[in-house]
């Protein structure tokens, strides 16, 4: 059974930092491109970051560039998102998601249940 | 950056009816990149369609996708009670704003 389990969310003050994790199982993680997608309360989906299967290619949304860092550990079947200089507008449920292994597809077939990050003073 | 506009914002239908959801891109896109998701309240999104018309694993055949260029459509042929949800289209790293399909 495929599972993506996020952890590490919580309440943090503006300007603070947080690291969220996503543990994968049930598929070949090292052969999968991974993403983080967030959803602010009552709002739509916003792509945040991408990391290729080997970690060679990394991309960020403009809204988080320079503040967030994505990484992965294929030995631990895990992907991470280090979030620094957090803002109130970063408050959201953060999902990790696997990219469909079809060349260039860009669609996300496996999703976790999300990790809630709340930025508030 | 691609802009995706979904319409209508809300679709009010009864079980058994046909639902037609639209996703319009601000510029022509490769159909390979067009995906549709369903999201129910309190749940993660679920991939329905990728490559504009390919159903994801386990998706019932009442869901179908079509379109090319700038105009894409998700059709639910006969609405089941479990289909009332919010639907998003996506092209690579851009999502549309969503269409809510609600019970009339």
mmCIF file with all atom_site columns, C-alpha atoms in Angstrom, chain B:
data_model
loop_
_atom_site.group_PDB
_atom_site.id
_atom_site.type_symbol
_atom_site.label_atom_id
_atom_site.label_alt_id
_atom_site.label_comp_id
_atom_site.label_asym_id
_atom_site.label_entity_id
_atom_site.label_seq_id
_atom_site.pdbx_PDB_ins_code
_atom_site.Cartn_x
_atom_site.Cartn_y
_atom_site.Cartn_z
_atom_site.occupancy
_atom_site.B_iso_or_equiv
_atom_site.pdbx_formal_charge
_atom_site.auth_seq_id
_atom_site.auth_comp_id
_atom_site.auth_asym_id
_atom_site.auth_atom_id
_atom_site.pdbx_PDB_model_num
ATOM 1   C CA . UNK B 1 1   ? 3.481   31.762 -16.236 1.00 0.00 ? 1   UNK B CA 1
ATOM 2   C CA . UNK B 1 2   ? 0.349   29.915 -17.266 1.00 0.00 ? 2   UNK B CA 1
ATOM 3   C CA . UNK B 1 3   ? -2.980  31.090 -15.876 1.00 0.00 ? 3   UNK B CA 1
ATOM 4   C CA . UNK B 1 4   ? -5.782  28.529 -15.599 1.00 0.00 ? 4   UNK B CA 1
ATOM 5   C CA . UNK B 1 5   ? -9.375  29.696 -15.311 1.00 0.00 ? 5   UNK B CA 1
ATOM 6   C CA . UNK B 1 6   ? -12.004 27.177 -14.280 1.00 0.00 ? 6   UNK B CA 1
ATOM 7   C CA . UNK B 1 7   ? -15.707 27.632 -14.866 1.00 0.00 ? 7   UNK B CA 1
ATOM 8   C CA . UNK B 1 8   ? -18.221 27.692 -13.476 1.00 0.00 ? 8   UNK B CA 1
ATOM 9   C CA . UNK B 1 9   ? -17.174 28.476 -9.933  1.00 0.00 ? 9   UNK B CA 1
ATOM 10  C CA . UNK B 1 10  ? -20.030 26.373 -8.594  1.00 0.00 ? 10  UNK B CA 1
ATOM 11  C CA . UNK B 1 11  ? -22.131 23.793 -10.377 1.00 0.00 ? 11  UNK B CA 1
ATOM 12  C CA . UNK B 1 12  ? -25.431 22.790 -8.765  1.00 0.00 ? 12  UNK B CA 1
ATOM 13  C CA . UNK B 1 13  ? -26.680 19.452 -10.033 1.00 0.00 ? 13  UNK B CA 1
ATOM 14  C CA . UNK B 1 14  ? -28.654 16.426 -8.904  1.00 0.00 ? 14  UNK B CA 1
ATOM 15  C CA . UNK B 1 15  ? -27.383 12.849 -8.665  1.00 0.00 ? 15  UNK B CA 1
ATOM 16  C CA . UNK B 1 16  ? -27.754 11.153 -12.032 1.00 0.00 ? 16  UNK B CA 1
ATOM 17  C CA . UNK B 1 17  ? -27.139 14.330 -13.998 1.00 0.00 ? 17  UNK B CA 1
ATOM 18  C CA . UNK B 1 18  ? -24.167 15.043 -16.254 1.00 0.00 ? 18  UNK B CA 1
ATOM 19  C CA . UNK B 1 19  ? -21.478 17.481 -15.094 1.00 0.00 ? 19  UNK B CA 1
ATOM 20  C CA . UNK B 1 20  ? -19.300 19.441 -17.488 1.00 0.00 ? 20  UNK B CA 1
ATOM 21  C CA . UNK B 1 21  ? -16.400 21.391 -16.007 1.00 0.00 ? 21  UNK B CA 1
ATOM 22  C CA . UNK B 1 22  ? -14.205 23.750 -17.997 1.00 0.00 ? 22  UNK B CA 1
ATOM 23  C CA . UNK B 1 23  ? -10.550 24.700 -17.646 1.00 0.00 ? 23  UNK B CA 1
ATOM 24  C CA . UNK B 1 24  ? -9.184  27.419 -19.896 1.00 0.00 ? 24  UNK B CA 1
ATOM 25  C CA . UNK B 1 25  ? -5.476  28.205 -20.155 1.00 0.00 ? 25  UNK B CA 1
ATOM 26  C CA . UNK B 1 26  ? -4.158  31.677 -20.852 1.00 0.00 ? 26  UNK B CA 1
ATOM 27  C CA . UNK B 1 27  ? -1.896  30.227 -23.529 1.00 0.00 ? 27  UNK B CA 1
ATOM 28  C CA . UNK B 1 28  ? -1.757  27.002 -25.496 1.00 0.00 ? 28  UNK B CA 1
ATOM 29  C CA . UNK B 1 29  ? -0.488  24.072 -23.446 1.00 0.00 ? 29  UNK B CA 1
ATOM 30  C CA . UNK B 1 30  ? 0.726   20.602 -24.270 1.00 0.00 ? 30  UNK B CA 1
ATOM 31  C CA . UNK B 1 31  ? -2.149  18.228 -23.479 1.00 0.00 ? 31  UNK B CA 1
ATOM 32  C CA . UNK B 1 32  ? 0.373   15.909 -21.814 1.00 0.00 ? 32  UNK B CA 1
ATOM 33  C CA . UNK B 1 33  ? 0.535   18.400 -18.945 1.00 0.00 ? 33  UNK B CA 1
ATOM 34  C CA . UNK B 1 34  ? -3.189  18.776 -18.192 1.00 0.00 ? 34  UNK B CA 1
ATOM 35  C CA . UNK B 1 35  ? -4.497  16.988 -15.098 1.00 0.00 ? 35  UNK B CA 1
ATOM 36  C CA . UNK B 1 36  ? -7.722  16.983 -13.088 1.00 0.00 ? 36  UNK B CA 1
ATOM 37  C CA . UNK B 1 37  ? -8.147  16.338 -9.367  1.00 0.00 ? 37  UNK B CA 1
ATOM 38  C CA . UNK B 1 38  ? -11.063 15.776 -7.044  1.00 0.00 ? 38  UNK B CA 1
ATOM 39  C CA . UNK B 1 39  ? -10.919 17.020 -3.468  1.00 0.00 ? 39  UNK B CA 1
ATOM 40  C CA . UNK B 1 40  ? -13.506 16.220 -0.839  1.00 0.00 ? 40  UNK B CA 1
ATOM 41  C CA . UNK B 1 41  ? -13.774 18.193 2.373   1.00 0.00 ? 41  UNK B CA 1
ATOM 42  C CA . UNK B 1 42  ? -11.001 17.274 4.809   1.00 0.00 ? 42  UNK B CA 1
ATOM 43  C CA . UNK B 1 43  ? -9.228  15.021 2.321   1.00 0.00 ? 43  UNK B CA 1
ATOM 44  C CA . UNK B 1 44  ? -6.176  15.274 0.116   1.00 0.00 ? 44  UNK B CA 1
ATOM 45  C CA . UNK B 1 45  ? -6.702  15.778 -3.612  1.00 0.00 ? 45  UNK B CA 1
ATOM 46  C CA . UNK B 1 46  ? -7.118  12.657 -5.729  1.00 0.00 ? 46  UNK B CA 1
ATOM 47  C CA . UNK B 1 47  ? -5.776  12.438 -9.268  1.00 0.00 ? 47  UNK B CA 1
ATOM 48  C CA . UNK B 1 48  ? -8.570  11.702 -11.745 1.00 0.00 ? 48  UNK B CA 1
ATOM 49  C CA . UNK B 1 49  ? -7.147  12.460 -15.173 1.00 0.00 ? 49  UNK B CA 1
ATOM 50  C CA . UNK B 1 50  ? -3.656  13.110 -16.511 1.00 0.00 ? 50  UNK B CA 1
ATOM 51  C CA . UNK B 1 51  ? -2.458  13.820 -20.014 1.00 0.00 ? 51  UNK B CA 1
ATOM 52  C CA . UNK B 1 52  ? -5.831  15.535 -20.568 1.00 0.00 ? 52  UNK B CA 1
ATOM 53  C CA . UNK B 1 53  ? -7.693  12.254 -21.127 1.00 0.00 ? 53  UNK B CA 1
ATOM 54  C CA . UNK B 1 54  ? -5.999  9.338  -19.353 1.00 0.00 ? 54  UNK B CA 1
ATOM 55  C CA . UNK B 1 55  ? -7.805  8.092  -16.279 1.00 0.00 ? 55  UNK B CA 1
ATOM 56  C CA . UNK B 1 56  ? -5.665  7.453  -13.234 1.00 0.00 ? 56  UNK B CA 1
ATOM 57  C CA . UNK B 1 57  ? -5.622  4.039  -11.606 1.00 0.00 ? 57  UNK B CA 1
ATOM 58  C CA . UNK B 1 58  ? -8.942  3.077  -10.061 1.00 0.00 ? 58  UNK B CA 1
ATOM 59  C CA . UNK B 1 59  ? -10.924 6.020  -11.450 1.00 0.00 ? 59  UNK B CA 1
ATOM 60  C CA . UNK B 1 60  ? -14.411 5.039  -12.657 1.00 0.00 ? 60  UNK B CA 1
ATOM 61  C CA . UNK B 1 61  ? -15.125 5.434  -16.351 1.00 0.00 ? 61  UNK B CA 1
ATOM 62  C CA . UNK B 1 62  ? -17.894 7.953  -15.684 1.00 0.00 ? 62  UNK B CA 1
ATOM 63  C CA . UNK B 1 63  ? -15.019 10.456 -15.417 1.00 0.00 ? 63  UNK B CA 1
ATOM 64  C CA . UNK B 1 64  ? -13.559 11.561 -18.737 1.00 0.00 ? 64  UNK B CA 1
ATOM 65  C CA . UNK B 1 65  ? -11.273 14.337 -19.870 1.00 0.00 ? 65  UNK B CA 1
ATOM 66  C CA . UNK B 1 66  ? -10.955 16.008 -23.230 1.00 0.00 ? 66  UNK B CA 1
ATOM 67  C CA . UNK B 1 67  ? -9.619  19.100 -24.923 1.00 0.00 ? 67  UNK B CA 1
ATOM 68  C CA . UNK B 1 68  ? -6.516  20.605 -26.426 1.00 0.00 ? 68  UNK B CA 1
ATOM 69  C CA . UNK B 1 69  ? -4.718  23.887 -26.846 1.00 0.00 ? 69  UNK B CA 1
ATOM 70  C CA . UNK B 1 70  ? -6.315  26.260 -24.369 1.00 0.00 ? 70  UNK B CA 1
ATOM 71  C CA . UNK B 1 71  ? -9.658  24.571 -23.649 1.00 0.00 ? 71  UNK B CA 1
ATOM 72  C CA . UNK B 1 72  ? -10.078 21.439 -21.584 1.00 0.00 ? 72  UNK B CA 1
ATOM 73  C CA . UNK B 1 73  ? -13.116 19.703 -20.131 1.00 0.00 ? 73  UNK B CA 1
ATOM 74  C CA . UNK B 1 74  ? -13.786 17.229 -17.338 1.00 0.00 ? 74  UNK B CA 1
ATOM 75  C CA . UNK B 1 75  ? -17.057 15.363 -17.786 1.00 0.00 ? 75  UNK B CA 1
ATOM 76  C CA . UNK B 1 76  ? -18.797 13.262 -15.179 1.00 0.00 ? 76  UNK B CA 1
ATOM 77  C CA . UNK B 1 77  ? -21.339 11.317 -17.185 1.00 0.00 ? 77  UNK B CA 1
ATOM 78  C CA . UNK B 1 78  ? -23.734 10.420 -14.368 1.00 0.00 ? 78  UNK B CA 1
ATOM 79  C CA . UNK B 1 79  ? -23.187 12.038 -10.984 1.00 0.00 ? 79  UNK B CA 1
ATOM 80  C CA . UNK B 1 80  ? -22.995 9.675  -8.035  1.00 0.00 ? 80  UNK B CA 1
ATOM 81  C CA . UNK B 1 81  ? -23.512 10.953 -4.470  1.00 0.00 ? 81  UNK B CA 1
ATOM 82  C CA . UNK B 1 82  ? -19.780 10.616 -3.782  1.00 0.00 ? 82  UNK B CA 1
ATOM 83  C CA . UNK B 1 83  ? -18.866 12.884 -6.717  1.00 0.00 ? 83  UNK B CA 1
ATOM 84  C CA . UNK B 1 84  ? -19.965 16.093 -5.015  1.00 0.00 ? 84  UNK B CA 1
ATOM 85  C CA . UNK B 1 85  ? -16.655 17.780 -4.299  1.00 0.00 ? 85  UNK B CA 1
ATOM 86  C CA . UNK B 1 86  ? -14.265 20.443 -5.555  1.00 0.00 ? 86  UNK B CA 1
ATOM 87  C CA . UNK B 1 87  ? -12.409 19.802 -8.808  1.00 0.00 ? 87  UNK B CA 1
ATOM 88  C CA . UNK B 1 88  ? -9.105  21.365 -9.839  1.00 0.00 ? 88  UNK B CA 1
ATOM 89  C CA . UNK B 1 89  ? -7.292  21.391 -13.152 1.00 0.00 ? 89  UNK B CA 1
ATOM 90  C CA . UNK B 1 90  ? -3.512  21.618 -13.260 1.00 0.00 ? 90  UNK B CA 1
ATOM 91  C CA . UNK B 1 91  ? -0.803  22.291 -15.789 1.00 0.00 ? 91  UNK B CA 1
ATOM 92  C CA . UNK B 1 92  ? 2.640   21.456 -14.432 1.00 0.00 ? 92  UNK B CA 1
ATOM 93  C CA . UNK B 1 93  ? 3.022   23.742 -11.396 1.00 0.00 ? 93  UNK B CA 1
ATOM 94  C CA . UNK B 1 94  ? -0.123  25.804 -11.838 1.00 0.00 ? 94  UNK B CA 1
ATOM 95  C CA . UNK B 1 95  ? -3.546  24.932 -10.504 1.00 0.00 ? 95  UNK B CA 1
ATOM 96  C CA . UNK B 1 96  ? -6.875  26.405 -11.457 1.00 0.00 ? 96  UNK B CA 1
ATOM 97  C CA . UNK B 1 97  ? -8.989  27.984 -8.738  1.00 0.00 ? 97  UNK B CA 1
ATOM 98  C CA . UNK B 1 98  ? -11.410 25.058 -8.593  1.00 0.00 ? 98  UNK B CA 1
ATOM 99  C CA . UNK B 1 99  ? -15.027 24.248 -9.422  1.00 0.00 ? 99  UNK B CA 1
ATOM 100 C CA . UNK B 1 100 ? -17.338 23.143 -6.643  1.00 0.00 ? 100 UNK B CA 1
ATOM 101 C CA . UNK B 1 101 ? -19.926 20.571 -7.670  1.00 0.00 ? 101 UNK B CA 1
ATOM 102 C CA . UNK B 1 102 ? -22.749 20.753 -5.150  1.00 0.00 ? 102 UNK B CA 1
ATOM 103 C CA . UNK B 1 103 ? -26.035 18.953 -4.703  1.00 0.00 ? 103 UNK B CA 1
ATOM 104 C CA . UNK B 1 104 ? -28.963 20.904 -6.106  1.00 0.00 ? 104 UNK B CA 1
#
